[in-house]
CSV table of C-alpha atoms and ligand atoms in Angstrom, one decimal:
chain,number,residue,atom,x,y,z
A,46,MET,CA,-16.2,85.0,-45.3
A,47,LYS,CA,-13.9,82.9,-43.2
A,48,ILE,CA,-12.5,79.9,-45.1
A,49,SER,CA,-11.2,78.4,-42.0
A,50,SER,CA,-14.6,78.1,-40.5
A,51,LEU,CA,-16.2,76.6,-43.7
A,52,PHE,CA,-14.1,73.5,-44.1
A,53,ARG,CA,-13.2,70.6,-41.9
A,54,LYS,CA,-9.9,71.0,-40.0
A,55,GLU,CA,-8.5,67.9,-41.7
A,56,VAL,CA,-9.0,69.5,-45.1
A,57,LEU,CA,-7.5,72.8,-44.0
A,58,ALA,CA,-4.4,70.9,-42.8
A,59,MET,CA,-3.8,69.1,-46.0
A,60,SER,CA,-1.8,70.0,-49.0
A,61,ALA,CA,-2.8,69.1,-52.5
A,62,TYR,CA,-1.1,66.1,-54.2
A,63,LYS,CA,1.6,67.8,-56.4
A,64,VAL,CA,2.7,66.4,-59.7
A,65,ALA,CA,6.0,67.6,-61.0
A,66,ASP,CA,6.0,69.3,-64.5
A,67,ALA,CA,7.8,67.0,-66.9
A,68,THR,CA,7.7,69.3,-70.0
A,69,GLY,CA,10.7,68.6,-72.1
A,70,LEU,CA,12.1,66.0,-69.8
A,71,VAL,CA,12.6,62.3,-70.1
A,72,LYS,CA,9.8,61.2,-67.8
A,73,LEU,CA,10.8,58.4,-65.4
A,74,ASP,CA,9.0,59.6,-62.3
A,75,ALA,CA,5.5,58.1,-62.3
A,76,MET,CA,5.7,54.4,-63.1
A,77,GLU,CA,4.2,54.8,-66.6
A,78,ASN,CA,4.7,52.3,-69.4
A,79,PRO,CA,6.9,54.2,-71.9
A,80,TYR,CA,5.6,52.4,-75.0
A,81,SER,CA,2.7,53.4,-77.2
A,82,TRP,CA,0.7,51.3,-79.6
A,83,PRO,CA,1.5,50.2,-83.2
A,84,GLU,CA,-0.5,52.2,-85.8
A,85,ASP,CA,-2.8,49.3,-86.8
A,86,ILE,CA,-3.9,48.8,-83.2
A,87,LYS,CA,-4.5,52.6,-82.8
A,88,ALA,CA,-6.7,52.5,-85.9
A,89,LYS,CA,-8.7,49.6,-84.6
A,90,TRP,CA,-9.1,51.5,-81.3
A,91,LEU,CA,-10.4,54.6,-83.0
A,92,GLU,CA,-12.8,52.4,-84.9
A,93,ALA,CA,-14.1,51.0,-81.6
A,94,LEU,CA,-14.6,54.5,-80.3
A,95,LYS,CA,-16.3,55.9,-83.4
A,96,ASP,CA,-19.8,55.0,-82.6
A,97,CYS,CA,-19.6,55.6,-78.8
A,98,PRO,CA,-22.8,57.5,-77.9
A,99,LEU,CA,-21.4,60.5,-76.1
A,100,ASN,CA,-24.9,62.0,-75.7
A,101,ARG,CA,-25.9,59.0,-73.5
A,102,TYR,CA,-24.8,58.2,-70.0
A,103,PRO,CA,-22.3,55.3,-69.7
A,104,ASP,CA,-23.4,51.8,-68.7
A,105,PRO,CA,-23.7,52.4,-64.9
A,106,GLU,CA,-22.4,48.9,-64.2
A,107,ALA,CA,-19.7,48.9,-66.9
A,108,GLY,CA,-21.0,45.3,-67.4
A,109,HIS,CA,-19.0,44.4,-70.5
A,110,LEU,CA,-15.7,45.8,-69.1
A,111,THR,CA,-16.3,44.2,-65.7
A,112,ALA,CA,-16.8,40.8,-67.4
A,113,THR,CA,-13.6,41.3,-69.4
A,114,ILE,CA,-11.7,42.1,-66.2
A,115,LYS,CA,-13.0,39.1,-64.4
A,116,ARG,CA,-12.1,36.8,-67.2
A,117,LEU,CA,-8.6,38.2,-67.8
A,118,ASN,CA,-7.7,38.2,-64.1
A,119,GLN,CA,-9.3,34.8,-63.6
A,120,ILE,CA,-11.5,36.1,-60.8
A,121,PRO,CA,-13.8,33.2,-59.8
A,122,ASP,CA,-17.5,33.8,-60.3
A,123,GLN,CA,-18.4,33.8,-56.6
A,124,PHE,CA,-16.5,37.1,-56.1
A,125,ASP,CA,-17.7,40.5,-57.1
A,126,VAL,CA,-15.7,43.3,-58.7
A,127,LEU,CA,-16.0,47.1,-58.3
A,128,LEU,CA,-14.4,49.4,-60.9
A,129,GLY,CA,-13.1,52.8,-59.9
A,130,ASN,CA,-11.8,55.9,-61.5
A,131,GLY,CA,-8.3,54.7,-60.8
A,132,SER,CA,-7.6,52.5,-57.8
A,133,ASP,CA,-7.2,55.8,-56.0
A,134,GLU,CA,-11.0,56.2,-56.1
A,135,ILE,CA,-11.4,52.7,-54.7
A,136,ILE,CA,-9.2,53.5,-51.8
A,137,GLN,CA,-11.3,56.7,-51.2
A,138,LEU,CA,-14.6,54.8,-51.4
A,139,LEU,CA,-13.4,52.1,-49.0
A,140,LEU,CA,-12.3,54.7,-46.5
A,141,MET,CA,-15.4,56.8,-46.9
A,142,ALA,CA,-17.6,53.8,-46.0
A,143,LEU,CA,-15.9,53.4,-42.6
A,144,PRO,CA,-17.2,54.7,-39.3
A,145,SER,CA,-15.7,58.1,-38.5
A,146,ASN,CA,-13.6,56.7,-35.6
A,147,ALA,CA,-12.2,53.8,-37.6
A,148,SER,CA,-8.5,53.1,-37.8
A,149,VAL,CA,-6.4,52.3,-40.8
A,150,LEU,CA,-3.1,50.4,-40.8
A,151,THR,CA,-0.4,50.2,-43.3
A,152,PRO,CA,3.4,49.8,-43.4
A,153,ASP,CA,5.7,52.7,-43.9
A,154,PRO,CA,7.1,53.7,-46.3
A,155,GLY,CA,4.1,53.0,-48.4
A,156,PHE,CA,1.7,54.4,-51.0
A,157,VAL,CA,1.0,58.1,-50.2
A,158,MET,CA,-2.8,57.9,-51.0
A,159,TYR,CA,-3.5,55.6,-48.1
A,160,LYS,CA,-2.3,58.3,-45.7
A,161,GLN,CA,-3.6,61.3,-47.7
A,162,LEU,CA,-7.2,59.9,-48.0
A,163,SER,CA,-7.3,58.6,-44.4
A,164,LEU,CA,-6.2,61.9,-42.9
A,165,CYS,CA,-8.6,63.9,-45.1
A,166,LEU,CA,-11.5,61.8,-43.8
A,167,GLY,CA,-10.3,62.2,-40.2
A,168,LEU,CA,-9.6,58.5,-39.7
A,169,ASP,CA,-7.2,57.1,-37.2
A,170,TYR,CA,-4.2,56.4,-39.4
A,171,HIS,CA,-1.3,54.2,-38.3
A,172,ALA,CA,1.9,53.6,-40.3
A,173,ILE,CA,4.2,50.8,-39.0
A,174,PRO,CA,7.9,51.0,-40.1
A,175,LEU,CA,9.2,48.3,-42.4
A,176,LEU,CA,12.4,46.5,-41.5
A,177,ALA,CA,15.3,48.8,-42.4
A,178,ASP,CA,17.5,46.3,-44.1
A,179,SER,CA,15.0,44.5,-46.3
A,180,PHE,CA,11.9,46.7,-46.4
A,181,ASP,CA,10.0,43.6,-45.4
A,182,LEU,CA,7.1,43.7,-43.0
A,183,ASP,CA,8.0,43.9,-39.3
A,184,LEU,CA,5.5,41.1,-38.5
A,185,PRO,CA,5.6,41.4,-34.7
A,186,ALA,CA,5.1,45.2,-34.9
A,187,MET,CA,2.2,44.7,-37.4
A,188,LEU,CA,0.5,42.1,-35.2
A,189,ASP,CA,0.9,44.3,-32.2
A,190,ALA,CA,-0.6,47.2,-34.0
A,191,ILE,CA,-3.5,45.0,-35.2
A,192,GLU,CA,-4.2,44.0,-31.6
A,193,LYS,CA,-3.9,47.5,-30.3
A,194,HIS,CA,-5.8,49.6,-33.0
A,195,GLN,CA,-8.2,47.0,-34.4
A,196,PRO,CA,-8.0,48.5,-37.8
A,197,SER,CA,-11.0,48.4,-40.0
A,198,VAL,CA,-8.7,48.3,-43.1
A,199,ILE,CA,-5.1,47.2,-43.6
A,200,PHE,CA,-3.5,48.2,-46.9
A,201,LEU,CA,-0.5,46.1,-48.2
A,202,ALA,CA,0.9,47.0,-51.5
A,203,TYR,CA,2.3,43.9,-53.2
A,204,PRO,CA,4.9,44.8,-54.6
A,205,ASN,CA,5.2,47.8,-52.4
A,206,ASN,CA,5.5,51.4,-53.6
A,207,PRO,CA,8.0,53.1,-53.2
A,208,THR,CA,10.4,50.2,-52.2
A,209,GLY,CA,9.6,47.8,-55.1
A,210,ASN,CA,9.8,44.6,-53.1
A,211,LEU,CA,7.3,41.8,-52.4
A,212,PHE,CA,6.6,41.4,-48.7
A,213,SER,CA,7.0,37.9,-47.3
A,214,GLU,CA,3.9,35.9,-48.2
A,215,ALA,CA,3.9,34.1,-44.9
A,216,SER,CA,3.8,37.4,-43.0
A,217,ILE,CA,0.9,38.6,-45.2
A,218,ARG,CA,-1.1,35.5,-44.5
A,219,LYS,CA,-0.5,35.9,-40.7
A,220,ILE,CA,-1.7,39.5,-41.0
A,221,ILE,CA,-4.8,38.5,-42.9
A,222,LYS,CA,-5.6,35.8,-40.3
A,223,ALA,CA,-5.0,38.1,-37.3
A,224,ALA,CA,-7.0,41.0,-38.8
A,225,LYS,CA,-10.7,41.4,-37.7
A,226,GLY,CA,-11.2,44.0,-40.4
A,227,LEU,CA,-10.5,44.1,-44.1
A,228,VAL,CA,-7.1,43.5,-45.7
A,229,VAL,CA,-6.6,45.1,-49.1
A,230,ILE,CA,-3.7,43.6,-51.1
A,231,ASP,CA,-2.9,46.4,-53.6
A,232,GLU,CA,-1.5,44.7,-56.7
A,233,ALA,CA,-0.9,47.9,-58.7
A,234,TYR,CA,2.4,46.3,-60.0
A,235,ALA,CA,1.0,42.8,-60.7
A,236,PRO,CA,2.0,43.0,-64.4
A,237,PHE,CA,5.7,43.0,-63.4
A,238,ALA,CA,5.5,40.6,-60.4
A,239,ASP,CA,5.4,36.9,-60.4
A,240,ALA,CA,3.1,36.8,-57.3
A,241,SER,CA,-0.5,37.5,-56.5
A,242,PHE,CA,-3.2,36.9,-53.9
A,243,ILE,CA,-6.0,36.6,-56.4
A,244,ASP,CA,-5.9,32.8,-56.0
A,245,SER,CA,-6.3,33.2,-52.3
A,246,LEU,CA,-9.6,35.1,-52.4
A,247,GLY,CA,-11.5,32.0,-51.4
A,248,GLN,CA,-9.3,31.3,-48.4
A,249,TYR,CA,-10.2,34.5,-46.3
A,250,ASP,CA,-13.5,36.3,-46.1
A,251,ASN,CA,-11.7,39.6,-45.2
A,252,LEU,CA,-9.4,39.7,-48.2
A,253,LEU,CA,-9.7,42.1,-51.1
A,254,VAL,CA,-7.4,42.3,-54.0
A,255,MET,CA,-7.1,45.6,-55.9
A,256,ARG,CA,-5.4,46.2,-59.2
A,257,THR,CA,-5.2,49.0,-61.8
A,258,VAL,CA,-4.5,49.3,-65.5
A,259,SER,CA,-2.3,52.4,-64.9
A,260,LYS,CA,1.1,50.8,-64.5
A,261,LEU,CA,0.3,48.2,-67.2
A,262,GLY,CA,0.2,51.0,-69.8
A,263,LEU,CA,-3.2,52.7,-69.5
A,264,ALA,CA,-2.6,55.4,-66.9
A,265,GLY,CA,-4.6,58.0,-69.0
A,266,LEU,CA,-7.8,56.0,-68.8
A,267,ARG,CA,-8.1,56.1,-65.0
A,268,LEU,CA,-9.3,52.6,-64.2
A,269,GLY,CA,-8.8,50.4,-61.2
A,270,TYR,CA,-10.7,47.5,-59.8
A,271,ILE,CA,-11.1,45.5,-56.6
A,272,ALA,CA,-12.3,42.0,-56.1
A,273,GLY,CA,-13.7,40.3,-53.0
A,274,MET,CA,-16.7,38.8,-51.2
A,275,PRO,CA,-20.0,40.1,-52.7
A,276,ASP,CA,-21.3,41.4,-49.3
A,277,ILE,CA,-18.2,43.7,-49.0
A,278,ILE,CA,-18.2,44.9,-52.6
A,279,GLU,CA,-21.9,45.6,-52.4
A,280,GLN,CA,-21.3,48.3,-49.7
A,281,LEU,CA,-18.8,50.0,-52.0
A,282,HIS,CA,-21.3,50.0,-54.9
A,283,LYS,CA,-23.8,51.8,-52.7
A,284,ILE,CA,-21.5,54.8,-52.2
A,285,ARG,CA,-19.8,55.1,-55.6
A,286,LEU,CA,-21.1,57.7,-58.0
A,287,PRO,CA,-23.5,56.1,-60.5
A,288,TYR,CA,-21.4,56.7,-63.6
A,289,ASN,CA,-17.9,56.6,-62.2
A,290,ILE,CA,-16.4,54.9,-65.3
A,291,ASN,CA,-16.9,57.0,-68.4
A,292,SER,CA,-17.9,55.7,-71.8
A,293,LEU,CA,-14.6,56.3,-73.4
A,294,THR,CA,-12.7,54.5,-70.7
A,295,GLN,CA,-15.2,51.5,-70.8
A,296,ILE,CA,-14.7,51.1,-74.6
A,297,SER,CA,-10.9,51.8,-74.6
A,298,ALA,CA,-10.1,49.6,-71.7
A,299,ASP,CA,-12.2,46.7,-73.0
A,300,PHE,CA,-10.4,47.1,-76.4
A,301,ALA,CA,-6.9,47.4,-75.0
A,302,LEU,CA,-7.2,44.5,-72.5
A,303,SER,CA,-8.3,42.3,-75.4
A,304,ASN,CA,-4.9,43.0,-77.0
A,305,LYS,CA,-3.2,41.1,-74.2
A,306,ALA,CA,-0.3,40.0,-76.3
A,307,LEU,CA,0.8,43.6,-76.9
A,308,PHE,CA,0.9,44.4,-73.2
A,309,ASP,CA,2.6,41.0,-72.4
A,310,GLN,CA,5.4,41.9,-74.8
A,311,GLN,CA,5.7,45.5,-73.4
A,312,THR,CA,5.8,44.3,-69.8
A,313,GLN,CA,8.4,41.6,-70.7
A,314,GLN,CA,10.6,44.4,-72.3
A,315,ILE,CA,10.2,46.5,-69.2
A,316,CYS,CA,11.2,43.6,-66.9
A,317,ALA,CA,14.2,42.9,-69.0
A,318,GLU,CA,15.3,46.5,-68.8
A,319,ARG,CA,14.7,46.5,-65.1
A,320,SER,CA,17.5,43.9,-64.8
A,321,VAL,CA,19.8,46.0,-67.0
A,322,VAL,CA,19.1,49.2,-64.9
A,323,PHE,CA,19.5,47.2,-61.6
A,324,ASN,CA,22.8,45.8,-62.6
A,325,ARG,CA,24.2,49.1,-63.8
A,326,LEU,CA,23.1,50.9,-60.6
A,327,ASN,CA,24.6,48.0,-58.6
A,328,ALA,CA,27.9,48.6,-60.3
A,329,LEU,CA,28.0,52.3,-59.4
A,330,ASP,CA,30.2,53.4,-56.5
A,331,GLY,CA,28.2,54.9,-53.7
A,332,ILE,CA,24.9,53.6,-54.8
A,333,THR,CA,22.9,51.0,-52.9
A,334,VAL,CA,20.1,49.5,-55.1
A,335,TYR,CA,17.1,47.5,-53.9
A,336,PRO,CA,15.6,44.5,-55.7
A,337,SER,CA,12.3,45.3,-57.4
A,338,ALA,CA,9.4,43.2,-58.6
A,339,ALA,CA,7.7,46.4,-60.0
A,340,ASN,CA,8.5,48.7,-63.0
A,341,PHE,CA,10.6,51.1,-60.9
A,342,ILE,CA,13.8,50.8,-58.8
A,343,LEU,CA,14.6,52.4,-55.5
A,344,PHE,CA,18.2,53.3,-54.8
A,345,ARG,CA,20.2,55.0,-52.0
A,346,THR,CA,22.7,57.8,-52.8
A,347,PRO,CA,25.7,58.8,-50.6
A,348,GLU,CA,24.6,60.5,-47.4
A,349,ASN,CA,23.0,63.9,-47.7
A,350,ARG,CA,23.4,64.1,-51.5
A,351,ALA,CA,20.0,62.8,-52.8
A,352,THR,CA,18.4,66.2,-53.4
A,353,GLU,CA,21.5,67.6,-55.1
A,354,ILE,CA,21.8,64.5,-57.3
A,355,PHE,CA,18.1,64.5,-58.1
A,356,ALA,CA,18.4,68.2,-59.2
A,357,SER,CA,21.5,67.5,-61.3
A,358,ILE,CA,19.8,64.6,-63.1
A,359,LYS,CA,16.9,66.8,-63.8
A,360,GLN,CA,19.2,69.5,-65.0
A,361,GLN,CA,20.5,67.0,-67.5
A,362,GLY,CA,17.0,66.4,-68.8
A,363,VAL,CA,15.7,63.4,-66.8
A,364,LEU,CA,12.9,63.5,-64.3
A,365,ILE,CA,12.9,60.8,-61.6
A,366,LYS,CA,11.4,61.0,-58.0
A,367,ASN,CA,13.2,62.4,-55.0
A,368,LEU,CA,12.0,60.5,-51.9
A,369,SER,CA,14.6,61.8,-49.6
A,370,PRO,CA,12.5,64.6,-48.2
A,371,GLN,CA,10.1,62.0,-46.8
A,372,GLY,CA,12.9,61.1,-44.4
A,373,GLY,CA,12.9,58.0,-42.2
A,374,LEU,CA,13.9,54.9,-44.2
A,375,LEU,CA,13.7,56.9,-47.4
A,376,ALA,CA,16.4,59.4,-46.4
A,377,ASP,CA,18.9,59.6,-49.3
A,378,CYS,CA,16.7,57.6,-51.6
A,379,LEU,CA,15.7,58.2,-55.2
A,380,ARG,CA,13.2,56.2,-57.3
A,381,VAL,CA,13.5,55.7,-61.1
A,382,THR,CA,10.8,54.2,-63.3
A,383,VAL,CA,12.1,51.8,-65.9
A,384,GLY,CA,11.7,53.4,-69.3
A,385,LYS,CA,12.8,52.6,-72.9
A,386,PRO,CA,16.5,51.5,-73.2
A,387,GLU,CA,17.6,54.9,-74.5
A,388,GLU,CA,15.7,56.7,-71.6
A,389,ASN,CA,17.4,54.4,-69.1
A,390,GLU,CA,20.8,55.1,-70.7
A,391,ALA,CA,20.1,58.9,-70.4
A,392,PHE,CA,19.2,58.4,-66.7
A,393,LEU,CA,22.3,56.3,-66.0
A,394,ALA,CA,24.6,58.7,-67.8
A,395,ALA,CA,23.1,61.6,-65.9
A,396,LEU,CA,23.4,59.8,-62.6
A,397,SER,CA,27.1,58.9,-63.2
A,398,ARG,CA,27.9,62.5,-64.0
A,399,SER,CA,26.1,63.8,-60.9
A,400,LEU,CA,28.0,61.3,-58.7
A,401,ALA,CA,31.3,62.3,-60.2
A,402,ALA,CA,30.6,66.0,-59.7
A,403,SER,CA,31.9,66.5,-56.2
B,1206,LIG,C1,0.1,53.9,-58.7
B,1206,LIG,C2,-0.5,53.2,-57.5
B,1206,LIG,C3,-1.9,53.2,-57.3
B,1206,LIG,C4,-2.8,54.1,-58.0
B,1206,LIG,O1,-3.3,53.6,-59.2
B,1206,LIG,P1,-4.4,54.4,-60.1
B,1206,LIG,O2,-5.2,53.3,-60.5
B,1206,LIG,O3,-3.6,55.1,-61.1
B,1206,LIG,O4,-5.1,55.3,-59.2
B,1206,LIG,C5,-2.4,52.4,-56.3
B,1206,LIG,N1,-1.6,51.7,-55.4
B,1206,LIG,C6,-0.3,51.7,-55.6
B,1206,LIG,C7,0.6,51.0,-54.7
B,1206,LIG,C8,0.3,52.5,-56.6
B,1206,LIG,O5,1.6,52.5,-56.8
C-alpha cells in the first residue's frame, strides 16, 4: 500500500498541530483562564449535569444554549448563530463550504488555523504582512490584495493573535466595504477587549462575527459560535455534523454562561494583571513589549536570543510560547499568557534571570 497515493497532496504536505507538553510546568502558553470555580458553583454545575441523558443524542440545534448565547452577546433576532466544536471547527466549516479554487485572505502574523485549514483544503491562501512598527493592518496592501485575489473569505482577528492589538477600526470598515466576499471578525479575545463588531452586523451583509468561550475560561468544553445573516449561516448548518455540540457541553456552557458575574470578575482580574505584567516587561532592559487588548502579551527579546531565553524560562518551570521560529515580524518574539499573580511573578523572575545569564 502506498500512503502517498491514497491521500491528497495537501494533506501529505501538512504537519499535525503540535501542542507542547506542560506537565509540571506553570502553563502560560495557550491563553487559558488560570482560575477555576468556587466549590458551591462546582456543586451546582454537577447538579445540572446529573440528569443529562447520555444514552440520547444531544439536541441537534443546541436550542437552549443558542438562545443563551444570543441573549448574552446581545445578538439581534434578525441574525442567526451557528455553534461549533470550538471556533476552529467553524473556520473549518466555512472553508469547506467554499469552491475548490476560492481564495482566502488574512494578515500575517495571524492565527495559525486560518492557514492550516486553508492549505489542507487546497484553497488559495494569501497572508498580507502587518505594519512592522504597530502590527496594524497595511490598508493599501490589504485593499490591493482584495482587488487582485477576490477572496471568498477574509479573516481578521480582533484583537489579533499572536500580536494582541486591535486593528484600526476605520481600516477594518474599509476592508469590509471593499470585500465582495465574506469578512469574519474573529473576536476570540472579546472578554478582554473593549471593542467589538457585534453592533455592526446590521451595517454590512458580508460581515460575520465569531467568538469562543475558550479564552473566557471554558477551553475544555470546545465551544465557539458565529453570528451573521441567516442566508449565510444556513449554508454552514447544511455542512456541519448533526450533533456537533455534545450534551455535556450544551449543559455546562449554558450553566457557566449564566454565572456571568464570576467570569466578569475573573476577566477583570486578568486585565489588571495584564497591566502589571506589561509594565514589568516594559521596565526590563532589552525587552520590547507590545500593547495588548487580549489575555496575553507579545514581547521582543534581544536579537537571536529568543529560543535560548524561551528554553531557559522553561528550564525554570514556566512554559510560554516561542514565536521566533515563525520568522518574519515574529523573529525574536515570545508570547506569554496572563496567569495568576504568582504565576506571572514566576515568569518575570525566570525571564529576568535568563536575560542576565549572558
Ligand atoms: C484561540 C483562538 C481561536 C480558537 O478558539 P477555539 O474556540 O478554542 O477553537 C480562534 N481564533 C483566534 C484568534 C484564537 O486565538
